[in-house]
Amino acid sequence: MDIRTRNAVTLSGRPGGQPMVFAHGFGCDQAMWRLVTPAFDPDYQLVLFDYVGAGNSDLNAWTRERYSTLDGYADDVLELCAELDLRDVVFVGHSVSSMVGALAAAREPERFAELVMVCPSPCYLDDAGYTGGFTRPDIDELLESLDSNYLGWSAAMAPVIMGNPDRPELGAELTNSFCRTDPVIAGQFARVTFLSDNRADLARVGVPTLVLQSRHDAIAPVSVGEYVHDRLPDSELVLLDVNGHCPQLSDPDLTAAAIGAFLADRGTR
């Protein structure tokens, strides 16, 4: 299968520049990065894509077996990198894509220069000595609601996830993004996202990593960002003074500046 078509790959920026791959979160697509990418357009080759089931991806490429774990999504990232012969990659992942990037970098560290994790969570479920933000009944209720009425769930949850009630247009954009995602695929992706536990995988990531954490996030609280930072062998934690789980939309300039500063410190910008 043509990977560029499967994942609706788009290329922009400086031809031959260091590749910068942007990966979207659950219920989103590559358009969620449109306010951040212009800051890096002059210096990097920008690679954006849609996971199978999102955006303009090929829905026929989706199988429940392949995408029953986050490893299937990491496979997609690594196949994309191989197809485009990408090396020295700066991988920028939002939400669940942070863990997809961690899995990909642990498997093929030679392809990656840096990781940027925007509002990551290795485990959404509370556990002994760990606060993920949700109990198992919370997750079960969320998934049942999603299955029974996906459009209603999207309209109710998107503003909570976005976390900026004074800017309803942001919640509306996320709602519309959810509604463009195939509901069957979205339901499976939600299960994989909210029931995965990748805490043990963090120690396998040897790539320098920036952890970007919103100060007020209903999905991934600050304690989770601190946990990720503490367990990564080489990482920096930056708390963004923003609300919500999507700082690339609510404050793209601040998000881009934090990423740019990290890359400058690493000598790659």
mmCIF file of C-alpha atoms in Angstrom:
data_model
loop_
_atom_site.group_PDB
_atom_site.id
_atom_site.type_symbol
_atom_site.label_atom_id
_atom_site.label_comp_id
_atom_site.label_asym_id
_atom_site.label_seq_id
_atom_site.Cartn_x
_atom_site.Cartn_y
_atom_site.Cartn_z
ATOM 1 C CA MET A 1 0.000 0.000 0.000
ATOM 2 C CA ASP A 2 1.162 3.538 -0.759
ATOM 3 C CA ILE A 3 1.972 4.914 2.682
ATOM 4 C CA ARG A 4 1.729 8.518 1.526
ATOM 5 C CA THR A 5 -1.853 7.907 0.468
ATOM 6 C CA ARG A 6 -2.709 5.722 3.437
ATOM 7 C CA ASN A 7 -1.713 8.420 5.888
ATOM 8 C CA ALA A 8 -2.439 11.488 3.718
ATOM 9 C CA VAL A 9 1.164 12.648 4.086
ATOM 10 C CA THR A 10 1.907 16.294 3.315
ATOM 11 C CA LEU A 11 5.375 17.799 2.982
ATOM 12 C CA SER A 12 6.337 21.434 3.310
ATOM 13 C CA GLY A 13 9.080 23.629 4.681
ATOM 14 C CA ARG A 14 12.730 23.630 3.627
ATOM 15 C CA PRO A 15 13.577 20.837 1.176
ATOM 16 C CA GLY A 16 16.479 18.822 2.510
ATOM 17 C CA GLY A 17 16.134 20.336 5.964
ATOM 18 C CA GLN A 18 16.076 18.336 9.166
ATOM 19 C CA PRO A 19 12.751 16.487 9.191
ATOM 20 C CA MET A 20 10.154 17.507 11.750
ATOM 21 C CA VAL A 21 7.238 15.074 11.992
ATOM 22 C CA PHE A 22 3.992 16.263 13.606
ATOM 23 C CA ALA A 23 1.581 13.618 14.915
ATOM 24 C CA HIS A 24 -1.962 14.463 16.029
ATOM 25 C CA GLY A 25 -3.943 13.130 18.981
ATOM 26 C CA PHE A 26 -7.177 11.181 19.312
ATOM 27 C CA GLY A 27 -10.101 12.556 17.302
ATOM 28 C CA CYS A 28 -7.892 15.046 15.496
ATOM 29 C CA ASP A 29 -5.973 15.278 12.230
ATOM 30 C CA GLN A 30 -2.939 17.086 10.897
ATOM 31 C CA ALA A 31 -4.846 20.383 10.631
ATOM 32 C CA MET A 32 -4.492 20.725 14.407
ATOM 33 C CA TRP A 33 -0.854 21.768 13.855
ATOM 34 C CA ARG A 34 -1.543 24.503 11.315
ATOM 35 C CA LEU A 35 -0.939 27.354 13.788
ATOM 36 C CA VAL A 36 2.378 25.943 15.044
ATOM 37 C CA THR A 37 4.096 24.731 11.884
ATOM 38 C CA PRO A 38 4.703 28.183 10.290
ATOM 39 C CA ALA A 39 7.282 28.901 13.005
ATOM 40 C CA PHE A 40 9.405 25.997 11.743
ATOM 41 C CA ASP A 41 8.717 26.237 8.028
ATOM 42 C CA PRO A 42 11.901 28.176 7.127
ATOM 43 C CA ASP A 43 14.310 25.788 8.876
ATOM 44 C CA TYR A 44 12.870 22.270 8.732
ATOM 45 C CA GLN A 45 11.316 19.831 6.327
ATOM 46 C CA LEU A 46 7.825 19.505 7.780
ATOM 47 C CA VAL A 47 6.055 16.152 7.595
ATOM 48 C CA LEU A 48 2.400 15.924 8.590
ATOM 49 C CA PHE A 49 0.076 12.955 8.332
ATOM 50 C CA ASP A 50 -3.251 11.528 9.460
ATOM 51 C CA TYR A 51 -3.552 8.273 11.351
ATOM 52 C CA VAL A 52 -5.703 5.707 9.573
ATOM 53 C CA GLY A 53 -9.308 6.652 10.342
ATOM 54 C CA ALA A 54 -8.641 10.369 10.698
ATOM 55 C CA GLY A 55 -8.619 13.269 8.275
ATOM 56 C CA ASN A 56 -7.959 12.291 4.674
ATOM 57 C CA SER A 57 -6.410 8.909 5.460
ATOM 58 C CA ASP A 58 -7.434 5.735 3.647
ATOM 59 C CA LEU A 59 -10.144 4.142 5.811
ATOM 60 C CA ASN A 60 -9.761 0.881 3.908
ATOM 61 C CA ALA A 61 -6.311 0.465 5.448
ATOM 62 C CA TRP A 62 -7.742 0.099 8.956
ATOM 63 C CA THR A 63 -7.977 -3.296 10.620
ATOM 64 C CA ARG A 64 -8.945 -3.923 14.218
ATOM 65 C CA GLU A 65 -6.066 -6.351 14.633
ATOM 66 C CA ARG A 66 -3.349 -3.924 13.538
ATOM 67 C CA TYR A 67 -4.678 -1.019 15.563
ATOM 68 C CA SER A 68 -5.586 -2.930 18.709
ATOM 69 C CA THR A 69 -2.534 -1.469 20.482
ATOM 70 C CA LEU A 70 -0.422 1.661 20.145
ATOM 71 C CA ASP A 71 2.262 -0.502 18.514
ATOM 72 C CA GLY A 72 0.178 -0.468 15.329
ATOM 73 C CA TYR A 73 0.345 3.321 15.247
ATOM 74 C CA ALA A 74 4.080 3.223 15.993
ATOM 75 C CA ASP A 75 4.407 0.850 13.023
ATOM 76 C CA ASP A 76 2.763 3.511 10.855
ATOM 77 C CA VAL A 77 5.227 6.166 12.036
ATOM 78 C CA LEU A 78 8.237 3.955 11.384
ATOM 79 C CA GLU A 79 6.915 2.883 7.975
ATOM 80 C CA LEU A 80 6.392 6.539 7.085
ATOM 81 C CA CYS A 81 9.968 7.369 8.147
ATOM 82 C CA ALA A 82 11.303 4.470 6.088
ATOM 83 C CA GLU A 83 9.243 5.414 3.040
ATOM 84 C CA LEU A 84 10.530 9.008 3.116
ATOM 85 C CA ASP A 85 14.024 7.954 4.277
ATOM 86 C CA LEU A 86 13.779 10.264 7.278
ATOM 87 C CA ARG A 87 16.608 10.391 9.793
ATOM 88 C CA ASP A 88 17.588 12.812 12.547
ATOM 89 C CA VAL A 89 13.840 13.307 13.043
ATOM 90 C CA VAL A 90 12.290 15.777 15.464
ATOM 91 C CA PHE A 91 9.044 14.019 16.360
ATOM 92 C CA VAL A 92 6.308 16.233 17.822
ATOM 93 C CA GLY A 93 3.425 14.211 19.241
ATOM 94 C CA HIS A 94 0.256 15.485 20.861
ATOM 95 C CA SER A 95 -1.466 13.526 23.634
ATOM 96 C CA VAL A 96 -1.547 9.807 22.730
ATOM 97 C CA SER A 97 0.944 10.448 19.936
ATOM 98 C CA SER A 98 3.517 11.238 22.604
ATOM 99 C CA MET A 99 3.458 7.568 23.568
ATOM 100 C CA VAL A 100 3.365 6.489 19.923
ATOM 101 C CA GLY A 101 6.540 8.514 19.440
ATOM 102 C CA ALA A 102 8.092 6.959 22.540
ATOM 103 C CA LEU A 103 7.410 3.454 21.225
ATOM 104 C CA ALA A 104 8.793 4.313 17.788
ATOM 105 C CA ALA A 105 11.938 5.926 19.214
ATOM 106 C CA ALA A 106 12.539 2.994 21.565
ATOM 107 C CA ARG A 107 12.414 0.588 18.621
ATOM 108 C CA GLU A 108 14.476 2.618 16.130
ATOM 109 C CA PRO A 109 16.381 5.264 18.102
ATOM 110 C CA GLU A 110 18.770 5.840 15.198
ATOM 111 C CA ARG A 111 15.975 7.601 13.275
ATOM 112 C CA PHE A 112 15.200 10.203 15.930
ATOM 113 C CA ALA A 113 17.099 13.251 17.159
ATOM 114 C CA GLU A 114 14.532 14.651 19.607
ATOM 115 C CA LEU A 115 11.023 13.993 20.819
ATOM 116 C CA VAL A 116 8.512 16.647 21.813
ATOM 117 C CA MET A 117 5.604 15.368 23.902
ATOM 118 C CA VAL A 118 2.679 17.787 24.107
ATOM 119 C CA CYS A 119 0.392 16.944 27.066
ATOM 120 C CA PRO A 120 1.482 13.288 27.252
ATOM 121 C CA SER A 121 0.078 10.522 29.416
ATOM 122 C CA PRO A 122 1.564 7.017 29.667
ATOM 123 C CA CYS A 123 -1.477 5.784 31.607
ATOM 124 C CA TYR A 124 -4.833 7.478 32.144
ATOM 125 C CA LEU A 125 -5.942 5.139 34.930
ATOM 126 C CA ASP A 126 -5.197 5.861 38.575
ATOM 127 C CA ASP A 127 -3.005 3.231 40.202
ATOM 128 C CA ALA A 128 -1.221 2.717 43.494
ATOM 129 C CA GLY A 129 1.233 5.614 43.796
ATOM 130 C CA TYR A 130 0.173 7.016 40.442
ATOM 131 C CA THR A 131 -2.517 9.549 39.535
ATOM 132 C CA GLY A 132 -3.524 9.173 35.914
ATOM 133 C CA GLY A 133 -6.612 11.330 36.284
ATOM 134 C CA PHE A 134 -9.330 8.679 35.799
ATOM 135 C CA THR A 135 -10.717 5.699 37.666
ATOM 136 C CA ARG A 136 -11.703 2.555 35.784
ATOM 137 C CA PRO A 137 -15.436 3.365 36.211
ATOM 138 C CA ASP A 138 -14.694 6.820 34.736
ATOM 139 C CA ILE A 139 -13.106 5.255 31.662
ATOM 140 C CA ASP A 140 -15.835 2.638 31.300
ATOM 141 C CA GLU A 141 -18.512 5.337 31.413
ATOM 142 C CA LEU A 142 -16.628 7.442 28.878
ATOM 143 C CA LEU A 143 -16.284 4.529 26.448
ATOM 144 C CA GLU A 144 -19.908 3.441 26.867
ATOM 145 C CA SER A 145 -21.078 6.980 26.154
ATOM 146 C CA LEU A 146 -18.852 7.163 23.091
ATOM 147 C CA ASP A 147 -20.240 3.868 21.757
ATOM 148 C CA SER A 148 -23.878 4.731 22.326
ATOM 149 C CA ASN A 149 -23.858 8.272 20.917
ATOM 150 C CA TYR A 150 -20.591 9.325 19.324
ATOM 151 C CA LEU A 151 -21.827 12.692 18.075
ATOM 152 C CA GLY A 152 -23.354 13.543 21.435
ATOM 153 C CA TRP A 153 -20.208 12.433 23.219
ATOM 154 C CA SER A 154 -18.118 14.608 20.917
ATOM 155 C CA ALA A 155 -20.265 17.685 21.564
ATOM 156 C CA ALA A 156 -20.103 17.161 25.327
ATOM 157 C CA MET A 157 -16.438 16.182 25.687
ATOM 158 C CA ALA A 158 -14.681 18.469 23.215
ATOM 159 C CA PRO A 159 -15.196 21.676 25.258
ATOM 160 C CA VAL A 160 -13.995 19.867 28.406
ATOM 161 C CA ILE A 161 -10.877 18.638 26.633
ATOM 162 C CA MET A 162 -10.207 22.052 25.116
ATOM 163 C CA GLY A 163 -10.622 23.712 28.506
ATOM 164 C CA ASN A 164 -11.215 27.307 27.374
ATOM 165 C CA PRO A 165 -14.906 28.041 28.076
ATOM 166 C CA ASP A 166 -14.389 31.733 27.331
ATOM 167 C CA ARG A 167 -13.362 30.794 23.784
ATOM 168 C CA PRO A 168 -16.180 28.527 22.579
ATOM 169 C CA GLU A 169 -14.854 28.534 19.023
ATOM 170 C CA LEU A 170 -11.991 26.290 20.181
ATOM 171 C CA GLY A 171 -14.364 23.712 21.606
ATOM 172 C CA ALA A 172 -16.420 23.906 18.428
ATOM 173 C CA GLU A 173 -13.362 23.217 16.280
ATOM 174 C CA LEU A 174 -12.470 20.147 18.320
ATOM 175 C CA THR A 175 -16.087 18.946 18.183
ATOM 176 C CA ASN A 176 -16.051 19.242 14.411
ATOM 177 C CA SER A 177 -12.759 17.374 14.270
ATOM 178 C CA PHE A 178 -14.178 14.526 16.346
ATOM 179 C CA CYS A 179 -17.216 14.384 14.104
ATOM 180 C CA ARG A 180 -15.044 14.004 10.990
ATOM 181 C CA THR A 181 -13.466 10.853 12.448
ATOM 182 C CA ASP A 182 -14.990 7.485 11.592
ATOM 183 C CA PRO A 183 -16.997 6.518 14.730
ATOM 184 C CA VAL A 184 -16.077 2.821 14.667
ATOM 185 C CA ILE A 185 -12.386 3.575 14.333
ATOM 186 C CA ALA A 186 -12.664 6.353 16.898
ATOM 187 C CA GLY A 187 -14.238 3.951 19.395
ATOM 188 C CA GLN A 188 -11.387 1.474 19.007
ATOM 189 C CA PHE A 189 -8.748 4.218 19.145
ATOM 190 C CA ALA A 190 -10.354 5.551 22.332
ATOM 191 C CA ARG A 191 -10.083 2.146 23.968
ATOM 192 C CA VAL A 192 -6.480 1.791 22.940
ATOM 193 C CA THR A 193 -5.720 5.317 24.130
ATOM 194 C CA PHE A 194 -7.434 5.281 27.511
ATOM 195 C CA LEU A 195 -6.672 1.679 28.484
ATOM 196 C CA SER A 196 -2.995 1.543 27.461
ATOM 197 C CA ASP A 197 -0.277 1.543 30.087
ATOM 198 C CA ASN A 198 3.070 2.644 28.682
ATOM 199 C CA ARG A 199 4.731 3.631 31.933
ATOM 200 C CA ALA A 200 7.352 0.894 31.653
ATOM 201 C CA ASP A 201 8.214 2.014 28.111
ATOM 202 C CA LEU A 202 9.452 5.437 29.190
ATOM 203 C CA ALA A 203 12.758 4.064 30.464
ATOM 204 C CA ARG A 204 13.436 2.624 26.989
ATOM 205 C CA VAL A 205 13.437 6.078 25.373
ATOM 206 C CA GLY A 206 17.007 7.293 25.017
ATOM 207 C CA VAL A 207 16.175 10.238 22.772
ATOM 208 C CA PRO A 208 16.306 13.750 24.314
ATOM 209 C CA THR A 209 12.719 14.749 25.005
ATOM 210 C CA LEU A 210 10.782 17.921 25.724
ATOM 211 C CA VAL A 211 7.676 17.398 27.854
ATOM 212 C CA LEU A 212 5.214 20.254 27.320
ATOM 213 C CA GLN A 213 2.494 20.316 29.967
ATOM 214 C CA SER A 214 -0.487 22.653 30.331
ATOM 215 C CA ARG A 215 -0.934 24.010 33.840
ATOM 216 C CA HIS A 216 -4.650 23.191 33.733
ATOM 217 C CA ASP A 217 -5.530 20.032 31.807
ATOM 218 C CA ALA A 218 -8.597 17.889 32.524
ATOM 219 C CA ILE A 219 -7.134 14.957 30.573
ATOM 220 C CA ALA A 220 -3.484 14.896 31.656
ATOM 221 C CA PRO A 221 -2.862 16.715 34.970
ATOM 222 C CA VAL A 222 0.473 18.309 35.856
ATOM 223 C CA SER A 223 1.395 15.323 38.013
ATOM 224 C CA VAL A 224 1.351 13.133 34.896
ATOM 225 C CA GLY A 225 3.714 15.453 33.050
ATOM 226 C CA GLU A 226 6.031 15.398 36.045
ATOM 227 C CA TYR A 227 5.858 11.600 36.115
ATOM 228 C CA VAL A 228 6.798 11.371 32.425
ATOM 229 C CA HIS A 229 9.693 13.790 32.933
ATOM 230 C CA ASP A 230 10.990 11.867 35.961
ATOM 231 C CA ARG A 231 10.936 8.503 34.140
ATOM 232 C CA LEU A 232 12.524 9.592 30.869
ATOM 233 C CA PRO A 233 16.320 9.210 30.899
ATOM 234 C CA ASP A 234 16.935 12.559 29.153
ATOM 235 C CA SER A 235 14.106 15.074 29.321
ATOM 236 C CA GLU A 236 13.109 18.644 30.056
ATOM 237 C CA LEU A 237 9.727 19.638 31.488
ATOM 238 C CA VAL A 238 8.150 22.956 30.528
ATOM 239 C CA LEU A 239 4.864 24.035 32.095
ATOM 240 C CA LEU A 240 2.845 26.168 29.719
ATOM 241 C CA ASP A 241 0.659 28.760 31.411
ATOM 242 C CA VAL A 242 -2.388 27.714 29.394
ATOM 243 C CA ASN A 243 -5.676 25.921 29.952
ATOM 244 C CA GLY A 244 -6.725 22.713 28.275
ATOM 245 C CA HIS A 245 -5.310 19.690 26.526
ATOM 246 C CA CYS A 246 -4.621 21.354 23.146
ATOM 247 C CA PRO A 247 -2.128 24.201 23.633
ATOM 248 C CA GLN A 248 -1.236 24.060 19.931
ATOM 249 C CA LEU A 249 -4.678 25.571 19.351
ATOM 250 C CA SER A 250 -5.276 27.618 22.500
ATOM 251 C CA ASP A 251 -1.818 29.266 22.486
ATOM 252 C CA PRO A 252 0.132 28.218 19.385
ATOM 253 C CA ASP A 253 2.714 30.997 19.711
ATOM 254 C CA LEU A 254 3.676 29.930 23.236
ATOM 255 C CA THR A 255 3.755 26.281 22.173
ATOM 256 C CA ALA A 256 5.955 26.999 19.160
ATOM 257 C CA ALA A 257 8.267 29.193 21.232
ATOM 258 C CA ALA A 258 8.787 26.432 23.811
ATOM 259 C CA ILE A 259 9.558 23.880 21.099
ATOM 260 C CA GLY A 260 11.882 26.316 19.348
ATOM 261 C CA ALA A 261 13.772 27.091 22.566
ATOM 262 C CA PHE A 262 14.273 23.393 23.259
ATOM 263 C CA LEU A 263 15.632 22.763 19.767
ATOM 264 C CA ALA A 264 17.892 25.804 20.007
ATOM 265 C CA ASP A 265 19.309 24.515 23.292
ATOM 266 C CA ARG A 266 19.938 21.173 21.603
ATOM 267 C CA GLY A 267 21.790 22.934 18.788
ATOM 268 C CA THR A 268 19.344 21.795 16.126
ATOM 269 C CA ARG A 269 17.962 25.240 15.399
#
